[in-house]
Short mmCIF file of C-alpha atoms and ligand atoms in Angstrom, two decimals:
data_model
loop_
_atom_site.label_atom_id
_atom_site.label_comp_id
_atom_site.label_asym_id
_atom_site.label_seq_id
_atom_site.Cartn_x
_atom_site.Cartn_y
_atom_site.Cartn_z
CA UNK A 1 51.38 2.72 4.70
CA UNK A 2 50.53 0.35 7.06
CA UNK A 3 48.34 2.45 9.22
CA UNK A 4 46.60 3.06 5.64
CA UNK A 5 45.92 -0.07 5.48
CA UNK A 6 44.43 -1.00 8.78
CA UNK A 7 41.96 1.89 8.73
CA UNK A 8 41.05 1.02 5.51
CA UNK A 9 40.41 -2.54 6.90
CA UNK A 10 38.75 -1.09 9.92
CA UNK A 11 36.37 0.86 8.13
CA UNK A 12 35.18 -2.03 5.99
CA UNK A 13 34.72 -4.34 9.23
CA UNK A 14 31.39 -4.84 10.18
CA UNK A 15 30.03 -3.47 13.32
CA UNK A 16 26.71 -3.75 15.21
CA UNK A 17 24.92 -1.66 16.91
CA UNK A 18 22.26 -1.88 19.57
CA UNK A 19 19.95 1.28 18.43
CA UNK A 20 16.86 -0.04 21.12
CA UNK A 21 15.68 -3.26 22.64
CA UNK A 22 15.87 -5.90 19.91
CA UNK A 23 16.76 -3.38 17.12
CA UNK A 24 20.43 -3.83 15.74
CA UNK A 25 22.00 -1.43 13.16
CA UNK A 26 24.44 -3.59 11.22
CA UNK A 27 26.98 -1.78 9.15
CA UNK A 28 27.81 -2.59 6.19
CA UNK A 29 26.14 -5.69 5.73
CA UNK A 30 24.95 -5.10 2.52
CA UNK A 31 28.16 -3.58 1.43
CA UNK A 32 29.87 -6.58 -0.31
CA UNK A 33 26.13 -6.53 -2.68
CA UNK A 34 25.30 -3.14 -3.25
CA UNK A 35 26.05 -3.19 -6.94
CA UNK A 36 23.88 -6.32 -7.34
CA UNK A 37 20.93 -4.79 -5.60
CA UNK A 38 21.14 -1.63 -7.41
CA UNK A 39 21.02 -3.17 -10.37
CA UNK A 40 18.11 -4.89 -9.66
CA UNK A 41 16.59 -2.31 -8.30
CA UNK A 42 16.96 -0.71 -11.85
CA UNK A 43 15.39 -3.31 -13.61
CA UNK A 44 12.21 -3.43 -10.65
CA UNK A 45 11.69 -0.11 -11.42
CA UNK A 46 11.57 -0.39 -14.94
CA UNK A 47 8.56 -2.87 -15.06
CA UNK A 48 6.76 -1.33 -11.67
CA UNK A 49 8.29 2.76 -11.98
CA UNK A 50 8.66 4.90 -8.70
CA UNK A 51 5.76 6.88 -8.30
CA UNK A 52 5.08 9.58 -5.61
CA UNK A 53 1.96 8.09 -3.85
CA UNK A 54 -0.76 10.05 -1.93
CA UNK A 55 -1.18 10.02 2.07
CA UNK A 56 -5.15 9.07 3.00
CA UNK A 57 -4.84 13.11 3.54
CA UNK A 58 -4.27 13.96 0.49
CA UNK A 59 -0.67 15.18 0.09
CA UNK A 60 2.25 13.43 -2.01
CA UNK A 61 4.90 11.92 -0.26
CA UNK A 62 8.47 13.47 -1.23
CA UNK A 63 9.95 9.49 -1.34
CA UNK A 64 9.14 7.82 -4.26
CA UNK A 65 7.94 3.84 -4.13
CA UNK A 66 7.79 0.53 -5.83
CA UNK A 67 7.58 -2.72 -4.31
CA UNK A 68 9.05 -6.07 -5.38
CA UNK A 69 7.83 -9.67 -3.58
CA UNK A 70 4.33 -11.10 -3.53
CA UNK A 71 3.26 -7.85 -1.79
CA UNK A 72 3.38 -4.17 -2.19
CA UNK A 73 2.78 -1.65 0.09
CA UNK A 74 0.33 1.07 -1.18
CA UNK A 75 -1.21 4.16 -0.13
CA UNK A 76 -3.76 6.04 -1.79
CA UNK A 77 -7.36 8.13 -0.10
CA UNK A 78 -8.24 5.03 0.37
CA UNK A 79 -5.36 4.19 2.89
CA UNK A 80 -2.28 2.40 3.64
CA UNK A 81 -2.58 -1.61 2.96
CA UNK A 82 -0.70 -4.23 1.08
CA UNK A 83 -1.76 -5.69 -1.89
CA UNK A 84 -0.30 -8.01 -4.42
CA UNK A 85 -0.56 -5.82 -7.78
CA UNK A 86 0.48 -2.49 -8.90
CA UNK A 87 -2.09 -0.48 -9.00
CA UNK A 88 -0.72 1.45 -11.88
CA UNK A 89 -0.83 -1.42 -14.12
CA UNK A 90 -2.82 -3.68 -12.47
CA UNK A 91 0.01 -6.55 -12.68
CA UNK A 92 1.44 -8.32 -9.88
CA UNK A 93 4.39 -6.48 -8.12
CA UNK A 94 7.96 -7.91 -9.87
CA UNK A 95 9.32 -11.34 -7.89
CA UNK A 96 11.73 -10.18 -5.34
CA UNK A 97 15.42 -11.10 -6.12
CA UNK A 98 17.08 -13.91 -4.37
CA UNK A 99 20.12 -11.60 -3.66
CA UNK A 100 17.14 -9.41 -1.90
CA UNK A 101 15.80 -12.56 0.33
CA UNK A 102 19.21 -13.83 1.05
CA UNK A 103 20.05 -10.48 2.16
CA UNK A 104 17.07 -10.25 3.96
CA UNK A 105 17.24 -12.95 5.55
CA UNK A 106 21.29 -12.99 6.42
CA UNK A 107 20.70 -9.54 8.28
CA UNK A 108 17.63 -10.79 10.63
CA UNK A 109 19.71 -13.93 11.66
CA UNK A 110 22.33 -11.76 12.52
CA UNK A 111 20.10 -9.28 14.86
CA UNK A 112 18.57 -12.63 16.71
CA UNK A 113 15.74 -13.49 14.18
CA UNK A 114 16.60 -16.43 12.34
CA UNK A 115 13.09 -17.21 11.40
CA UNK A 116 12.10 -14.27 8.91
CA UNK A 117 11.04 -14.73 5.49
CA UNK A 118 10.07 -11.62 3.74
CA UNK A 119 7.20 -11.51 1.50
CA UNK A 120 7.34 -8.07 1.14
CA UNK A 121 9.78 -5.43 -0.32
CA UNK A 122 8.69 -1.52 -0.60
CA UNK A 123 11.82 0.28 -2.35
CA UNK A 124 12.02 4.17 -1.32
CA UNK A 125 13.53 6.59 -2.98
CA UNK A 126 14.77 10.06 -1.58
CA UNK A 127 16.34 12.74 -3.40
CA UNK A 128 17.62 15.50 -1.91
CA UNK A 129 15.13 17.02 0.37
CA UNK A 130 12.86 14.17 0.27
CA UNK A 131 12.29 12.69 3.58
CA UNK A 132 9.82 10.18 5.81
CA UNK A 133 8.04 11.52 9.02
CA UNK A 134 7.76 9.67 12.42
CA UNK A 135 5.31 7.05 12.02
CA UNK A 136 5.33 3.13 12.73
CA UNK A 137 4.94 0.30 10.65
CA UNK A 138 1.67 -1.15 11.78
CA UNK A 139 0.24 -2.82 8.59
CA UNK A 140 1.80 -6.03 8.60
CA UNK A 141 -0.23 -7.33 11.34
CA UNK A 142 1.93 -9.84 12.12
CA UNK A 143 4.34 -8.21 14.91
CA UNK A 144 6.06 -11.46 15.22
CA UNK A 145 8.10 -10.35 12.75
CA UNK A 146 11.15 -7.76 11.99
CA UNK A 147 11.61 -4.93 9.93
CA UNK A 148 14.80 -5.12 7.89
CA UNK A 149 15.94 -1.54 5.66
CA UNK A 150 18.87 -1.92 3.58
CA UNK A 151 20.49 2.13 2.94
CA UNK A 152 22.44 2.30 -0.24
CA UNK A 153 23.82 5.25 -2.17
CA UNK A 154 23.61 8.99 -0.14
CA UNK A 155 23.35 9.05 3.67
CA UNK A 156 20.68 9.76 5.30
CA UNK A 157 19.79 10.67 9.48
CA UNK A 158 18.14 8.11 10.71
CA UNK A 159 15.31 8.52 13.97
CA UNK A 160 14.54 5.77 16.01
CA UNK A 161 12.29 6.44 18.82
CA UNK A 162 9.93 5.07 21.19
CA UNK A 163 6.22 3.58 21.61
CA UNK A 164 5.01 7.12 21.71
CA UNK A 165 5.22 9.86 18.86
CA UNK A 166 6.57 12.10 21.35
CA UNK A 167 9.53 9.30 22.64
CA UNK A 168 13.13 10.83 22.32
CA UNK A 169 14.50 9.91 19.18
CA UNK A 170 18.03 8.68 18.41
CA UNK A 171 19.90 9.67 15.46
CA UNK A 172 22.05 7.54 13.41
CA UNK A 173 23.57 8.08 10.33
CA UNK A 174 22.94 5.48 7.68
CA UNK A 175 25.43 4.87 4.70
CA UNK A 176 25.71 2.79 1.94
CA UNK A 177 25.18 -0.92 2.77
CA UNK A 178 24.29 -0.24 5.93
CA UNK A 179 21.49 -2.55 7.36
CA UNK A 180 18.92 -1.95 10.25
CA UNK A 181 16.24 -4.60 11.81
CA UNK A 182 14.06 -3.92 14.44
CA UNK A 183 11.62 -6.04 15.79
CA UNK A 184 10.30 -7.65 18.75
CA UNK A 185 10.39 -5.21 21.98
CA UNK A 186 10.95 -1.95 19.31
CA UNK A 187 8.80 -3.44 16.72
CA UNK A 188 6.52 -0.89 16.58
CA UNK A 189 8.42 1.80 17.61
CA UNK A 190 8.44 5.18 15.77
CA UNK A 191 11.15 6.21 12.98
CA UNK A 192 11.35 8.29 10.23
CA UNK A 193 14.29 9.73 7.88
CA UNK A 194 15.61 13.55 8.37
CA UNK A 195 14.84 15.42 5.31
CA UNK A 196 18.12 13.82 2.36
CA UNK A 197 20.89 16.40 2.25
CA UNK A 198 22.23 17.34 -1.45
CA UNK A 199 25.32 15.13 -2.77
CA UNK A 200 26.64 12.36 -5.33
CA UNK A 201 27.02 9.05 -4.65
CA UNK A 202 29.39 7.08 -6.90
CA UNK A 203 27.03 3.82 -7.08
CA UNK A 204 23.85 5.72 -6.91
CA UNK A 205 23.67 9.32 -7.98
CA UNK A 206 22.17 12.04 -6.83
CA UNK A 207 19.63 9.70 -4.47
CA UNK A 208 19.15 7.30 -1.52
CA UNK A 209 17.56 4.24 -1.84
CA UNK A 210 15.92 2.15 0.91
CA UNK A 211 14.96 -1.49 0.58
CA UNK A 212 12.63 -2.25 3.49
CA UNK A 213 11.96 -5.98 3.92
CA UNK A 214 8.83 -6.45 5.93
CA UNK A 215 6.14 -10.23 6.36
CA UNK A 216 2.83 -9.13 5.48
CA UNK A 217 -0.05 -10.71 6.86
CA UNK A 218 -2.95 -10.68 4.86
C1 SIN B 1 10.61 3.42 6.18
O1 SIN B 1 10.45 3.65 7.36
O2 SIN B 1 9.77 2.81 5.51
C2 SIN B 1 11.85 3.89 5.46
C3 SIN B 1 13.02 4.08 6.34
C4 SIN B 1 14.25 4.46 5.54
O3 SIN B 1 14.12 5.04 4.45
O4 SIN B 1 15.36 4.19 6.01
FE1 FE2 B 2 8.84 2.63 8.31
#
Protein backbone atom coordinates (compact mmCIF):
# COMPACT_ATOMS: atom_id res chain seq x y z
CA UNK A 1 0.00 0.00 0.00
CA UNK A 2 2.50 2.23 0.84
CA UNK A 3 4.92 1.46 -1.88
CA UNK A 4 1.61 2.21 -4.05
CA UNK A 5 1.60 5.21 -2.93
CA UNK A 6 5.09 6.48 -3.29
CA UNK A 7 5.34 5.40 -6.93
CA UNK A 8 2.29 6.92 -7.56
CA UNK A 9 3.83 10.12 -6.00
CA UNK A 10 7.03 9.51 -7.84
CA UNK A 11 5.56 9.32 -11.08
CA UNK A 12 3.65 12.59 -10.73
CA UNK A 13 6.97 14.47 -9.50
CA UNK A 14 8.39 16.59 -11.88
CA UNK A 15 11.66 15.89 -13.42
CA UNK A 16 14.01 17.74 -15.82
CA UNK A 17 15.91 16.80 -18.26
CA UNK A 18 18.92 18.17 -20.06
CA UNK A 19 18.06 16.88 -23.83
CA UNK A 20 21.18 19.39 -25.38
CA UNK A 21 22.91 22.58 -24.44
CA UNK A 22 20.23 24.95 -23.14
CA UNK A 23 17.30 22.62 -24.08
CA UNK A 24 15.43 21.14 -20.94
CA UNK A 25 12.61 18.53 -21.22
CA UNK A 26 10.37 19.19 -18.23
CA UNK A 27 7.93 16.50 -17.33
CA UNK A 28 4.90 17.01 -16.52
CA UNK A 29 4.74 20.54 -16.27
CA UNK A 30 1.72 20.98 -17.93
CA UNK A 31 0.16 18.08 -16.21
CA UNK A 32 -1.75 19.83 -13.34
CA UNK A 33 -3.57 22.02 -16.73
CA UNK A 34 -4.07 19.69 -19.33
CA UNK A 35 -7.83 19.66 -19.09
CA UNK A 36 -7.87 23.49 -19.22
CA UNK A 37 -5.76 23.63 -22.32
CA UNK A 38 -7.63 21.05 -24.07
CA UNK A 39 -10.52 22.67 -23.65
CA UNK A 40 -9.37 25.61 -25.04
CA UNK A 41 -7.85 24.14 -27.57
CA UNK A 42 -11.46 22.93 -28.52
CA UNK A 43 -12.92 26.12 -28.60
CA UNK A 44 -9.54 27.66 -30.85
CA UNK A 45 -10.30 25.22 -33.19
CA UNK A 46 -13.75 25.84 -33.51
CA UNK A 47 -13.41 29.55 -34.68
CA UNK A 48 -9.82 28.92 -36.64
CA UNK A 49 -10.42 24.70 -37.63
CA UNK A 50 -7.26 22.40 -38.14
CA UNK A 51 -6.49 22.27 -41.58
CA UNK A 52 -3.77 20.13 -43.33
CA UNK A 53 -1.56 22.89 -44.92
CA UNK A 54 0.68 22.54 -48.04
CA UNK A 55 4.70 22.43 -47.93
CA UNK A 56 6.20 25.27 -50.61
CA UNK A 57 6.62 21.68 -52.50
CA UNK A 58 3.51 20.93 -52.83
CA UNK A 59 2.58 18.01 -50.54
CA UNK A 60 0.12 18.10 -47.39
CA UNK A 61 1.50 17.78 -44.18
CA UNK A 62 0.01 14.65 -42.16
CA UNK A 63 -0.24 17.19 -38.77
CA UNK A 64 -2.99 19.30 -38.85
CA UNK A 65 -2.61 23.26 -37.66
CA UNK A 66 -4.22 26.27 -36.16
CA UNK A 67 -2.63 28.97 -34.40
CA UNK A 68 -3.83 31.08 -31.46
CA UNK A 69 -1.82 34.59 -30.32
CA UNK A 70 -1.25 37.67 -32.44
CA UNK A 71 0.57 35.36 -34.91
CA UNK A 72 0.09 32.25 -36.86
CA UNK A 73 2.39 30.25 -38.49
CA UNK A 74 1.42 29.42 -42.15
CA UNK A 75 2.63 27.56 -45.00
CA UNK A 76 1.32 27.51 -48.33
CA UNK A 77 3.46 27.53 -52.27
CA UNK A 78 4.10 30.56 -51.26
CA UNK A 79 6.21 29.49 -48.13
CA UNK A 80 6.55 29.26 -44.52
CA UNK A 81 5.99 32.85 -42.65
CA UNK A 82 3.90 34.19 -39.87
CA UNK A 83 1.14 36.26 -40.27
CA UNK A 84 -1.53 37.66 -38.07
CA UNK A 85 -4.86 36.26 -39.84
CA UNK A 86 -6.17 33.02 -40.92
CA UNK A 87 -5.95 32.73 -44.16
CA UNK A 88 -9.02 30.64 -44.40
CA UNK A 89 -11.17 33.31 -43.16
CA UNK A 90 -9.22 36.12 -43.40
CA UNK A 91 -9.77 37.03 -39.51
CA UNK A 92 -7.17 37.48 -37.05
CA UNK A 93 -5.88 34.19 -35.41
CA UNK A 94 -8.09 33.63 -31.85
CA UNK A 95 -6.26 35.58 -28.64
CA UNK A 96 -4.10 33.08 -26.99
CA UNK A 97 -5.38 31.93 -23.51
CA UNK A 98 -3.83 33.23 -20.41
CA UNK A 99 -3.60 29.60 -19.06
CA UNK A 100 -1.47 29.21 -22.54
CA UNK A 101 0.97 32.36 -21.69
CA UNK A 102 1.23 31.52 -18.09
CA UNK A 103 2.16 28.16 -19.10
CA UNK A 104 4.35 29.41 -21.51
CA UNK A 105 5.95 31.43 -19.72
CA UNK A 106 6.24 29.20 -16.23
CA UNK A 107 8.10 26.46 -18.41
CA UNK A 108 10.88 28.95 -20.02
CA UNK A 109 11.67 30.36 -16.46
CA UNK A 110 12.11 27.05 -15.38
CA UNK A 111 14.69 25.97 -18.33
CA UNK A 112 16.80 29.43 -17.57
CA UNK A 113 14.71 31.90 -19.72
CA UNK A 114 12.82 34.07 -17.61
CA UNK A 115 12.40 36.70 -20.20
CA UNK A 116 10.03 34.99 -22.90
CA UNK A 117 6.80 36.26 -23.90
CA UNK A 118 5.15 34.34 -26.59
CA UNK A 119 3.33 36.00 -29.28
CA UNK A 120 2.89 33.08 -31.09
CA UNK A 121 1.06 29.69 -30.66
CA UNK A 122 0.87 27.03 -33.73
CA UNK A 123 -1.34 23.99 -32.30
CA UNK A 124 -0.42 20.53 -34.15
CA UNK A 125 -2.32 17.85 -34.39
CA UNK A 126 -1.16 14.15 -35.10
CA UNK A 127 -3.24 11.22 -35.46
CA UNK A 128 -1.99 8.08 -35.75
CA UNK A 129 0.59 7.94 -38.39
CA UNK A 130 0.86 11.55 -38.73
CA UNK A 131 4.24 12.80 -38.03
CA UNK A 132 6.85 16.03 -38.48
CA UNK A 133 10.25 15.57 -40.34
CA UNK A 134 13.69 16.96 -39.20
CA UNK A 135 13.69 20.51 -39.84
CA UNK A 136 14.46 23.72 -37.61
CA UNK A 137 12.50 26.49 -36.61
CA UNK A 138 14.11 29.36 -38.42
CA UNK A 139 11.18 31.82 -39.04
CA UNK A 140 11.03 33.67 -35.99
CA UNK A 141 14.05 35.60 -36.67
CA UNK A 142 14.56 36.47 -33.41
CA UNK A 143 16.95 33.55 -32.00
CA UNK A 144 17.07 35.32 -28.76
CA UNK A 145 14.32 33.51 -27.94
CA UNK A 146 13.09 29.77 -26.90
CA UNK A 147 10.94 27.34 -28.29
CA UNK A 148 8.47 25.97 -25.76
CA UNK A 149 6.04 22.57 -27.01
CA UNK A 150 3.58 21.49 -24.60
CA UNK A 151 2.64 17.29 -25.53
CA UNK A 152 -0.79 16.39 -24.35
CA UNK A 153 -2.95 13.35 -25.02
CA UNK A 154 -0.97 10.15 -27.02
CA UNK A 155 2.83 9.88 -26.86
CA UNK A 156 4.81 10.59 -29.28
CA UNK A 157 9.06 9.92 -30.06
CA UNK A 158 10.56 12.83 -29.90
CA UNK A 159 14.17 13.71 -32.12
CA UNK A 160 16.35 16.25 -31.03
CA UNK A 161 19.44 16.64 -32.97
CA UNK A 162 22.15 18.84 -33.92
CA UNK A 163 23.11 22.05 -36.15
CA UNK A 164 23.32 19.72 -39.07
CA UNK A 165 20.42 17.57 -40.70
CA UNK A 166 22.65 14.74 -40.54
CA UNK A 167 23.56 15.38 -36.41
CA UNK A 168 22.71 12.18 -34.28
CA UNK A 169 19.42 12.51 -32.99
CA UNK A 170 18.19 11.70 -29.47
CA UNK A 171 14.98 10.15 -28.78
CA UNK A 172 12.69 10.95 -26.05
CA UNK A 173 9.42 9.96 -25.41
CA UNK A 174 6.92 12.73 -24.81
CA UNK A 175 3.64 12.18 -22.73
CA UNK A 176 0.90 14.01 -21.66
CA UNK A 177 1.87 17.34 -19.98
CA UNK A 178 5.10 16.95 -20.76
CA UNK A 179 6.96 20.27 -21.67
CA UNK A 180 10.17 20.88 -23.81
CA UNK A 181 12.14 24.40 -24.42
CA UNK A 182 15.04 24.76 -26.32
CA UNK A 183 16.76 27.73 -27.05
CA UNK A 184 19.90 29.52 -26.94
CA UNK A 185 23.04 27.13 -27.84
CA UNK A 186 20.26 24.34 -29.45
CA UNK A 187 18.02 26.99 -30.70
CA UNK A 188 18.17 26.09 -34.00
CA UNK A 189 18.87 22.72 -33.78
CA UNK A 190 16.99 20.05 -35.81
CA UNK A 191 13.82 17.98 -34.42
CA UNK A 192 11.03 16.39 -35.70
CA UNK A 193 8.27 13.81 -34.29
CA UNK A 194 8.50 9.85 -35.23
CA UNK A 195 5.55 8.99 -37.22
CA UNK A 196 2.20 8.83 -33.95
CA UNK A 197 1.65 5.19 -33.07
CA UNK A 198 -2.22 4.02 -32.87
CA UNK A 199 -3.93 4.33 -29.24
CA UNK A 200 -6.60 6.18 -26.91
CA UNK A 201 -5.92 8.68 -24.71
CA UNK A 202 -8.45 9.26 -21.91
CA UNK A 203 -8.23 13.27 -22.11
CA UNK A 204 -7.65 13.38 -25.77
CA UNK A 205 -8.75 10.56 -28.01
CA UNK A 206 -7.44 8.99 -30.61
CA UNK A 207 -4.71 12.09 -31.18
CA UNK A 208 -1.67 14.09 -29.95
CA UNK A 209 -1.72 17.54 -29.64
CA UNK A 210 1.28 19.92 -29.56
CA UNK A 211 1.15 23.51 -28.41
CA UNK A 212 4.37 25.14 -29.62
CA UNK A 213 4.96 28.59 -28.09
CA UNK A 214 7.40 30.48 -30.21
CA UNK A 215 8.27 35.06 -30.33
CA UNK A 216 7.85 35.99 -33.78
CA UNK A 217 9.65 38.74 -35.16
CA UNK A 218 8.08 40.46 -37.80
C1 LIG B 1 7.22 21.23 -34.09
O1 LIG B 1 8.41 21.02 -34.22
O2 LIG B 1 6.68 22.26 -34.53
C2 LIG B 1 6.33 20.24 -33.40
C3 LIG B 1 7.03 19.37 -32.43
C4 LIG B 1 6.06 18.46 -31.71
O3 LIG B 1 4.98 18.14 -32.25
O4 LIG B 1 6.37 18.05 -30.58
FE1 LIG C 1 9.60 22.66 -34.90
Amino acid sequence: MMDDLFSGLEAAAPKRVEMADGAWLLRHHALDVSSTLLHAVDQISSAAPFRHMVTPGGFSMSVAMTNCGPFGWVTDRRGYRYQTTDPESGKPWPAMPQSFQSLAESAARDAGYPDFIPNACLINRYEPGAKMSLHQDKDEKDFTNPIVSVSLGLPATFQFGGMNRTDPVRKHVLSHGDVVVWGGPSRLFFHGIMPLKDGIHDAAGRARINLTFRHAAV
